[in-house]
PDB file of C-alpha atoms in Angstrom:
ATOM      1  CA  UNK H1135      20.700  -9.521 -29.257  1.00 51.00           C
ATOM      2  CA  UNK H1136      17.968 -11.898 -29.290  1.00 61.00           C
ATOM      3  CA  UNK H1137      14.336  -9.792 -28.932  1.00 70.00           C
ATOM      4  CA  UNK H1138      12.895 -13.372 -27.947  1.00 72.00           C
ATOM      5  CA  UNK H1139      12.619 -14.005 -23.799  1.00 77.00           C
ATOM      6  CA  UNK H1140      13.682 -17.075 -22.227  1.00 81.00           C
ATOM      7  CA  UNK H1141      11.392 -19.969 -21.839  1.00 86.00           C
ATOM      8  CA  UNK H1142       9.999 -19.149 -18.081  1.00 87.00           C
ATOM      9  CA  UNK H1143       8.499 -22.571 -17.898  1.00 85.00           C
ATOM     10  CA  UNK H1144      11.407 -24.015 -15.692  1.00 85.00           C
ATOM     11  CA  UNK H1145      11.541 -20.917 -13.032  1.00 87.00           C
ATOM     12  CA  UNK H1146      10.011 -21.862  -9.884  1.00 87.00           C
ATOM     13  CA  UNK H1147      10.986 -21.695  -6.053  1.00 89.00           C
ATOM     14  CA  UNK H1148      10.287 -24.401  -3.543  1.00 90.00           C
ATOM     15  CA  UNK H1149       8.547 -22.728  -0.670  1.00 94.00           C
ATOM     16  CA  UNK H1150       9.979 -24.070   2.706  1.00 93.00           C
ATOM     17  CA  UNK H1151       9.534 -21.010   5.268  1.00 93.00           C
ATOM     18  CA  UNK H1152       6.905 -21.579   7.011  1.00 94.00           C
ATOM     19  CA  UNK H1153       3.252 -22.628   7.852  1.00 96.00           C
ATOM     20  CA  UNK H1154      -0.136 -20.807   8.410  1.00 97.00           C
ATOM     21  CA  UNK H1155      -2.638 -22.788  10.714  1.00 97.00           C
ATOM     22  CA  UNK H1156      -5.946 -21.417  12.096  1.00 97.00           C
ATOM     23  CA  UNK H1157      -5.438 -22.277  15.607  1.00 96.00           C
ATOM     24  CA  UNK H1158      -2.577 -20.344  15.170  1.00 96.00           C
ATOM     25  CA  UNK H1159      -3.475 -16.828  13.989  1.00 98.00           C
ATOM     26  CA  UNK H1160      -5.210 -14.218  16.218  1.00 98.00           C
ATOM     27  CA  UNK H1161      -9.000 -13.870  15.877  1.00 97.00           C
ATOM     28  CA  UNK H1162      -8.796 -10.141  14.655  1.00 98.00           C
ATOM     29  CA  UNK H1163      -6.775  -9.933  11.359  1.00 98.00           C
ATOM     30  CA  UNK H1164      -5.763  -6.304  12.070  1.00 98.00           C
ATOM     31  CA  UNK H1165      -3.761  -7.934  15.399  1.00 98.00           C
ATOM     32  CA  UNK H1166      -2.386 -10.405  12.826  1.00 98.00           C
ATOM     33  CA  UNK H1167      -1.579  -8.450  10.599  1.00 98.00           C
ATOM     34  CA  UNK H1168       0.431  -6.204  13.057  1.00 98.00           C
ATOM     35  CA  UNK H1169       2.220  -9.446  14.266  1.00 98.00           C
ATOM     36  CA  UNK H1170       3.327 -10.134  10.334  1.00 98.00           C
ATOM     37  CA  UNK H1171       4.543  -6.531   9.638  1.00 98.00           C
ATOM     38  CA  UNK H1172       6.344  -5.716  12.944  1.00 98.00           C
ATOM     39  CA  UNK H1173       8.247  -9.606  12.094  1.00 98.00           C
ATOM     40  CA  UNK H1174       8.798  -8.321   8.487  1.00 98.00           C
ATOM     41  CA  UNK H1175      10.183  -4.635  10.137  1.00 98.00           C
ATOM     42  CA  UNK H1176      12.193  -6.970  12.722  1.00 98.00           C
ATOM     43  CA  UNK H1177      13.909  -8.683   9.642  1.00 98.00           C
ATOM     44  CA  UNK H1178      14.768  -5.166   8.143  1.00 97.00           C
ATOM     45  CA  UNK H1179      13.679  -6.163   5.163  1.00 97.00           C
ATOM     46  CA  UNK H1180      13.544  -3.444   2.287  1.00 97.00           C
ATOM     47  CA  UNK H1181      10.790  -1.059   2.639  1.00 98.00           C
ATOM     48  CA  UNK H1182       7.777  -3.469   4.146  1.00 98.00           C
ATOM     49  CA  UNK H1183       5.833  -0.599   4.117  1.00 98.00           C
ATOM     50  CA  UNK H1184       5.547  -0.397   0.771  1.00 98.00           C
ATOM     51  CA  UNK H1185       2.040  -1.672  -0.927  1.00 98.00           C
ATOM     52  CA  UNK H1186       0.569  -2.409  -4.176  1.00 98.00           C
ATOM     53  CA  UNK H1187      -2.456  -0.165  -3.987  1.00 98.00           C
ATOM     54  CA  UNK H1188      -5.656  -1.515  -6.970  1.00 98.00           C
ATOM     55  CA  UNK H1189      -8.012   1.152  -7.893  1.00 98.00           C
ATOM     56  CA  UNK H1190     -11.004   0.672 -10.763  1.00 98.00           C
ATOM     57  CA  UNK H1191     -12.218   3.907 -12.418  1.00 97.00           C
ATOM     58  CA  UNK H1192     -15.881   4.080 -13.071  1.00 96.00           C
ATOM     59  CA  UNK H1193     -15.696   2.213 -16.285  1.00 97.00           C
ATOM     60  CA  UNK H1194     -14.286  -0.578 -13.887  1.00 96.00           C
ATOM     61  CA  UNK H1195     -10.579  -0.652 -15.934  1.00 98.00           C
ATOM     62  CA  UNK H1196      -8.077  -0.972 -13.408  1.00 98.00           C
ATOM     63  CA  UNK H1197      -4.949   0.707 -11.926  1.00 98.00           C
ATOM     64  CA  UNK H1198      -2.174  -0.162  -9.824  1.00 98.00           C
ATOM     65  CA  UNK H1199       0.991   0.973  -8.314  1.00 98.00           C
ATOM     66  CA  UNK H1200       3.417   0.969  -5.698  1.00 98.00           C
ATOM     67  CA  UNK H1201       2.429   3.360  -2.278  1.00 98.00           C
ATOM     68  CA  UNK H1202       3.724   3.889   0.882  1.00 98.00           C
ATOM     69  CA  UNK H1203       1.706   2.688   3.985  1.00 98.00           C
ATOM     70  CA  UNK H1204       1.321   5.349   7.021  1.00 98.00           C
ATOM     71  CA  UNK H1205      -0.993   4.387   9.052  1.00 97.00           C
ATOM     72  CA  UNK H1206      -2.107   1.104  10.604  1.00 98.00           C
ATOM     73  CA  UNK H1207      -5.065   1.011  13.254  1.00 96.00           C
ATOM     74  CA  UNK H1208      -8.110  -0.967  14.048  1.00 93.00           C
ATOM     75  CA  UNK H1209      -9.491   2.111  12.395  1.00 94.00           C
ATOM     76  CA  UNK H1210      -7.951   1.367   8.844  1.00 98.00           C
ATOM     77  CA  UNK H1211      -5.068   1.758   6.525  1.00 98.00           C
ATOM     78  CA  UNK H1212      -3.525   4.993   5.793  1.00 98.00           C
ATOM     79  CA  UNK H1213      -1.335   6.556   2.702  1.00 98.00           C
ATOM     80  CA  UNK H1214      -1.091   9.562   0.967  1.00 98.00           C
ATOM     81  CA  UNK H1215      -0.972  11.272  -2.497  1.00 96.00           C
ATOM     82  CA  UNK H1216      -2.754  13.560  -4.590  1.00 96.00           C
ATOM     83  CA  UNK H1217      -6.252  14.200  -4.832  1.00 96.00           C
ATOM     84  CA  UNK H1218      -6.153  14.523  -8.287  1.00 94.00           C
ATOM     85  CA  UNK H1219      -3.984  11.541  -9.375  1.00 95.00           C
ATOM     86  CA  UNK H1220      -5.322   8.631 -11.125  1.00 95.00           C
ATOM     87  CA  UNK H1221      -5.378   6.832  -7.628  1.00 97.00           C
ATOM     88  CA  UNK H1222      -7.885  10.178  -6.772  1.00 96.00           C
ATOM     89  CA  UNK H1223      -9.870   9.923  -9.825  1.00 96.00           C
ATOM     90  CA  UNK H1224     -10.389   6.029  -9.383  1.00 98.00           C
ATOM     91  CA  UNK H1225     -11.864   6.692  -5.536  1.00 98.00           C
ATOM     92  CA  UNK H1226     -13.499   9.426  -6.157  1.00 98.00           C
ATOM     93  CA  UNK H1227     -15.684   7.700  -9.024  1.00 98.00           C
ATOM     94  CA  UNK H1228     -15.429   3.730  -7.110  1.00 98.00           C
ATOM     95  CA  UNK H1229     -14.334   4.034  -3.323  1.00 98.00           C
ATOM     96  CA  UNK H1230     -13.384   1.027  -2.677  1.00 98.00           C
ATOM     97  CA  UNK H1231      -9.651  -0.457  -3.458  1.00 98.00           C
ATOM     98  CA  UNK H1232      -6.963  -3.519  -2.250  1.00 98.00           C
ATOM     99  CA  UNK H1233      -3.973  -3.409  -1.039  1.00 98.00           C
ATOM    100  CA  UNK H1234      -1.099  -6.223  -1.620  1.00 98.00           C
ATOM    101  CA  UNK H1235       2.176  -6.363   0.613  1.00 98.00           C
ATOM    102  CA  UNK H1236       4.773  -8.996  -0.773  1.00 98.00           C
ATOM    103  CA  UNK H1237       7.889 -10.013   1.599  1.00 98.00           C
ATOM    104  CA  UNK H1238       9.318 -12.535  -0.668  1.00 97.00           C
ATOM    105  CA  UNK H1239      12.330 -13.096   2.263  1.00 97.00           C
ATOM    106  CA  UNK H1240       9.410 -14.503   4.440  1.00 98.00           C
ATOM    107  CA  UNK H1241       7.358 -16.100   1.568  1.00 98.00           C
ATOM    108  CA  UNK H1242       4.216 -14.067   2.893  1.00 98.00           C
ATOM    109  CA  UNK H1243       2.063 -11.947   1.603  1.00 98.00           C
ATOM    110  CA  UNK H1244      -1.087 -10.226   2.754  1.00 98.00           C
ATOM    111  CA  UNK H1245      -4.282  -8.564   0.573  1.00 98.00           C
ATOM    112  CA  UNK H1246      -6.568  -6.061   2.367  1.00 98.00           C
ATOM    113  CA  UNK H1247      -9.363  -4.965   0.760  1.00 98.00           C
ATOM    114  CA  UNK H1248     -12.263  -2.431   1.554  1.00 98.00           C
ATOM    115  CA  UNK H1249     -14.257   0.754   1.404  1.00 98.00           C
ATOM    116  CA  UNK H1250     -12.053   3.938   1.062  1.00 98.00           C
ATOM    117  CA  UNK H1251     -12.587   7.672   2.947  1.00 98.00           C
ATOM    118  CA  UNK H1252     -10.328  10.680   2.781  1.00 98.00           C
ATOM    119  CA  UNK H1253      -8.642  11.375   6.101  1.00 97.00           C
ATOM    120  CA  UNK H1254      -9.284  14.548   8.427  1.00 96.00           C
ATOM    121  CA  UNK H1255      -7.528  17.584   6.851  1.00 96.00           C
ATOM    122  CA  UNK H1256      -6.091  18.243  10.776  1.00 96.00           C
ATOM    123  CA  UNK H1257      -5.227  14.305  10.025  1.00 96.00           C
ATOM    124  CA  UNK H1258      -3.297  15.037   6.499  1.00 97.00           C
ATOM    125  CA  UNK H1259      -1.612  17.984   7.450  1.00 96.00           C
ATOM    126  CA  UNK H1260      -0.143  16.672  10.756  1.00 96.00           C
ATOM    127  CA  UNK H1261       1.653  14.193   8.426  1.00 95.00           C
ATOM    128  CA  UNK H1262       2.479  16.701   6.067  1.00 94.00           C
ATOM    129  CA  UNK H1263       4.265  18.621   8.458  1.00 94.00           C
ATOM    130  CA  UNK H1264       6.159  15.737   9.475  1.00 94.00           C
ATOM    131  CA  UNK H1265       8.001  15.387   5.508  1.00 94.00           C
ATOM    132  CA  UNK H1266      11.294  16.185   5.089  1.00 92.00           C
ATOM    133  CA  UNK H1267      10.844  19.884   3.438  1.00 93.00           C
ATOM    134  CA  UNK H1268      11.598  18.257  -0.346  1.00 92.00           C
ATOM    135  CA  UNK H1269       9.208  16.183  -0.173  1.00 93.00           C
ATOM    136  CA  UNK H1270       6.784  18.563   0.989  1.00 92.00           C
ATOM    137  CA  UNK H1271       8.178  21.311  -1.772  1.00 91.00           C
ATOM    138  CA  UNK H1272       7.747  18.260  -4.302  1.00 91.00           C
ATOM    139  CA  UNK H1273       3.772  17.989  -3.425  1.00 92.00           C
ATOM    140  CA  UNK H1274       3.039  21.736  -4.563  1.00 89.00           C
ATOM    141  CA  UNK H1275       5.064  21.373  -7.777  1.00 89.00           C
ATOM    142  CA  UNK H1276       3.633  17.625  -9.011  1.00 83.00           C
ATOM    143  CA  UNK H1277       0.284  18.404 -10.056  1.00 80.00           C
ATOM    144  CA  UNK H1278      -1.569  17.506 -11.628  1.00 78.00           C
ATOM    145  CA  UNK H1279       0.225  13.990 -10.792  1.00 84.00           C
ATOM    146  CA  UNK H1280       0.324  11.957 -13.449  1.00 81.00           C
ATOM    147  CA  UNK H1281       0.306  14.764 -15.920  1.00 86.00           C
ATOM    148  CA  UNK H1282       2.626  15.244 -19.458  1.00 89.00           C
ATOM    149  CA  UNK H1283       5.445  17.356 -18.341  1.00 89.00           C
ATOM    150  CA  UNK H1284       8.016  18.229 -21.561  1.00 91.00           C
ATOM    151  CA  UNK H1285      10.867  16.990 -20.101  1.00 94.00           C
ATOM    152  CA  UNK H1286      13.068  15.993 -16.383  1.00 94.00           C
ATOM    153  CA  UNK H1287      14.847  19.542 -16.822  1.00 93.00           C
ATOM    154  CA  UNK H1288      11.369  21.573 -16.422  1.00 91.00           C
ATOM    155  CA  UNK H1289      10.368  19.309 -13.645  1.00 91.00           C
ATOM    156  CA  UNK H1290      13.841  20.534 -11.947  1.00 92.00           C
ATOM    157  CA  UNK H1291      13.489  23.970 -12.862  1.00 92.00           C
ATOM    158  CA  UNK H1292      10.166  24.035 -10.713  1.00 89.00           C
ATOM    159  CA  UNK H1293      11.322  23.035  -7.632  1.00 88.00           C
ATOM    160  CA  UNK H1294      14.178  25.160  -7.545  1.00 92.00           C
ATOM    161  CA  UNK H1295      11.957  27.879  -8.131  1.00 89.00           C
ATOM    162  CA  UNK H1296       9.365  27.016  -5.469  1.00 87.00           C
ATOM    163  CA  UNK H1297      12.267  26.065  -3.753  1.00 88.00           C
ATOM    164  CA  UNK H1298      13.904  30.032  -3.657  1.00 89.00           C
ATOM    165  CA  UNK H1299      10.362  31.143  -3.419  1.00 85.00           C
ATOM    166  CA  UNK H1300       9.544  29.620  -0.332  1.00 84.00           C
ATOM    167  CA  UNK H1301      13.448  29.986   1.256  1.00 82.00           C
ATOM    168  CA  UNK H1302      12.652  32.160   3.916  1.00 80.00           C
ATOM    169  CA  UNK H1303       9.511  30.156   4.819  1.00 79.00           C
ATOM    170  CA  UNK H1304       9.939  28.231   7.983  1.00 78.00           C
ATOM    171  CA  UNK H1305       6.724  25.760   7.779  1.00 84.00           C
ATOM    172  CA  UNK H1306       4.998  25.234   4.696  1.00 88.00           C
ATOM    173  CA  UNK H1307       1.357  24.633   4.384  1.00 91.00           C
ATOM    174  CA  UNK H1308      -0.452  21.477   2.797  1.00 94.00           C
ATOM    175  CA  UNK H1309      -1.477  22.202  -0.489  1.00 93.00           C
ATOM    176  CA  UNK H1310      -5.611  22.035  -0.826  1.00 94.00           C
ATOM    177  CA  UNK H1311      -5.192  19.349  -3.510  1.00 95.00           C
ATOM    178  CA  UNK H1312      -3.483  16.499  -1.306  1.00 96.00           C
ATOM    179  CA  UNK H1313      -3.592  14.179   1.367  1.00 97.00           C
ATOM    180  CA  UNK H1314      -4.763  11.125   3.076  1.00 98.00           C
ATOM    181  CA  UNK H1315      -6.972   7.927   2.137  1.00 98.00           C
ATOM    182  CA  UNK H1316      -7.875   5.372   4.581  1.00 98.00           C
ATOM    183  CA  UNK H1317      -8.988   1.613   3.667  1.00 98.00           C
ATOM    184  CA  UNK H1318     -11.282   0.646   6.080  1.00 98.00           C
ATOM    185  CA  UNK H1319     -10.885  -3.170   5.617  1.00 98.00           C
ATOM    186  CA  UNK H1320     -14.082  -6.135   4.730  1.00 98.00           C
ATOM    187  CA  UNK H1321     -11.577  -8.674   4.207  1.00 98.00           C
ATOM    188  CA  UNK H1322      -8.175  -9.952   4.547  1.00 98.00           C
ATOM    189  CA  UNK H1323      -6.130 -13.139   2.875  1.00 98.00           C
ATOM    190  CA  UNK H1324      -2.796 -14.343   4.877  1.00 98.00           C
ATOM    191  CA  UNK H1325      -0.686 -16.378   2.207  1.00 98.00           C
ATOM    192  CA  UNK H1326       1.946 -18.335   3.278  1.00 98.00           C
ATOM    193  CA  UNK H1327       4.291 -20.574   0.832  1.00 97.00           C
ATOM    194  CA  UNK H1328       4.543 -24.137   1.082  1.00 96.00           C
ATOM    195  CA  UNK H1329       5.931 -26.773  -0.637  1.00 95.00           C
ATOM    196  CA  UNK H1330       4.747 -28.031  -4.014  1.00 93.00           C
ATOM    197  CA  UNK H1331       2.584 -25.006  -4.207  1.00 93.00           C
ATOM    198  CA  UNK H1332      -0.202 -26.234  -1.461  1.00 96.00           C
ATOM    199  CA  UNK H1333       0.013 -22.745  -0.258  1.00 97.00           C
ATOM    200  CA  UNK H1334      -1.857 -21.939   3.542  1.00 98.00           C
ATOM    201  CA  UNK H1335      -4.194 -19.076   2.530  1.00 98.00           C
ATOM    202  CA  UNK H1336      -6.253 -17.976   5.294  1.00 98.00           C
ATOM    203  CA  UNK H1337      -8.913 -15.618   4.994  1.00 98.00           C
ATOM    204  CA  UNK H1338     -11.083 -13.432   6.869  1.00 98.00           C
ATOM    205  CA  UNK H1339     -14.110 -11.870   6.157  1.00 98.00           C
ATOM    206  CA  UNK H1340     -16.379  -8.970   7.992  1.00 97.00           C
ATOM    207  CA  UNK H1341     -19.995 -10.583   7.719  1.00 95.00           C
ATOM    208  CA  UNK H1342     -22.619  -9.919  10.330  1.00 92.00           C
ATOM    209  CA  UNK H1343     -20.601  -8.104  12.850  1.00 94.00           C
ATOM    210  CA  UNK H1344     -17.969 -10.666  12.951  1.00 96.00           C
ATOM    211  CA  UNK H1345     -15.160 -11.905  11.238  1.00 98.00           C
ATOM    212  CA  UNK H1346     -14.947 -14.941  10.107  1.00 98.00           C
ATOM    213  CA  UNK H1347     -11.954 -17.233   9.194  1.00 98.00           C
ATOM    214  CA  UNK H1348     -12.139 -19.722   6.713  1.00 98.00           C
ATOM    215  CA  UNK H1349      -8.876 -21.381   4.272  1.00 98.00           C
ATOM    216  CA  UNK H1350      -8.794 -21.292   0.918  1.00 98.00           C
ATOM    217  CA  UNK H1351      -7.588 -22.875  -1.493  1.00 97.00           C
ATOM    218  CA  UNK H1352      -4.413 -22.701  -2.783  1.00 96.00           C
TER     219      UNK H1352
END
């Protein structure tokens, strides 16, 4: 087997789906945005929800990874983890992150970025108590997130433990060490494909009470 990958010079797409024009998009890129995921939902398309999330620690080295969105209001941008994941550690040192959604089928993609705040605790647990009971067993046992564990088997071997321990439990309660984060956007970019890669980038920024729309360049 060849250890040498293939030249990736020649891989491209021809955009063709679609076009992104000013007098076109809503004035408030939250609305917009709405209007692009409930299109991308409409399309069942596999797991829209799901976001790159960017984080910078205080030495300004950056992380990223796949999340799950949960929330989207006027107010901000909602997911969830624990407080003491990388993700945790970033915000808690540099509160401010971005947030990517890609929907290749639709040859969109959207970037939010802004300020980050934890959400209520009555806001976090509320959601907790809506997890299938796994998932919420799974919370207590993965901490620290992101830690060594020895091996799959001891990862198991907790939650079935936790799992007996808690059988006769009927509601579980959040554990102190997660929940919620809400982006509270300052800008947004609304990329559309096009052909010959003159993409339709539209972007909006908070700036003196207002936001304002301008196009990029591709």
């Amino acid at each position: 087997m060849s250890d040498m990958i293939q030249d990736l010079s020649e891989l491209r797409l021809s955009y063709q789906k679609g076009e992104l024009h000013e007098a076109h998009v809503d004035v408030h890129p939250h609305m917009q945005f709405l209007q692009w995921f409930n299109q991308a939902l409409e399309a069942q398309l596999h797991e829209p929800y799901a976001m790159s999330l960017a984080t910078a620690d205080a030495q300004g080295r950056p992380h990223v990874r796949t999340v799950l969105l949960r929330g989207a209001t006027e107010s901000g941008y909602d997911f969830y983890t624990n407080y003491d994941s990388q993700k945790g550690l970033d915000l808690a040192a540099n509160p401010y992150a971005e947030m990517l959604f890609y929907w290749p089928e639709l040859e969109r993609q959207i970037r939010v970025h802004g300020r980050v705040e934890k959400i209520s605790a009555s806001e976090s647990t509320a959601y907790y108590l809506k997890r299938p009971r796994d998932s919420q067993i799974a919370a207590h046992i993965s901490t620290p997130q992101s830690g060594v564990i020895a091996s799959r088997s001891l990862l198991q071997q907790r939650f079935e433990d936790l799992s007996q321990d808690l059988e006769q439990h009927t509601e579980l309660s959040k554990p102190e060490f997660w929940g919620g984060y809400r982006v509270i956007p300052t800008e947004y970019e609304f990329w559309q494909g096009r052909p010959n890669r003159l993409h339709d980038r539209l972007n909006y920024v908070w700036l003196d009470g207002v936001w304002q729309l301008q196009r990029l360049m591709p």
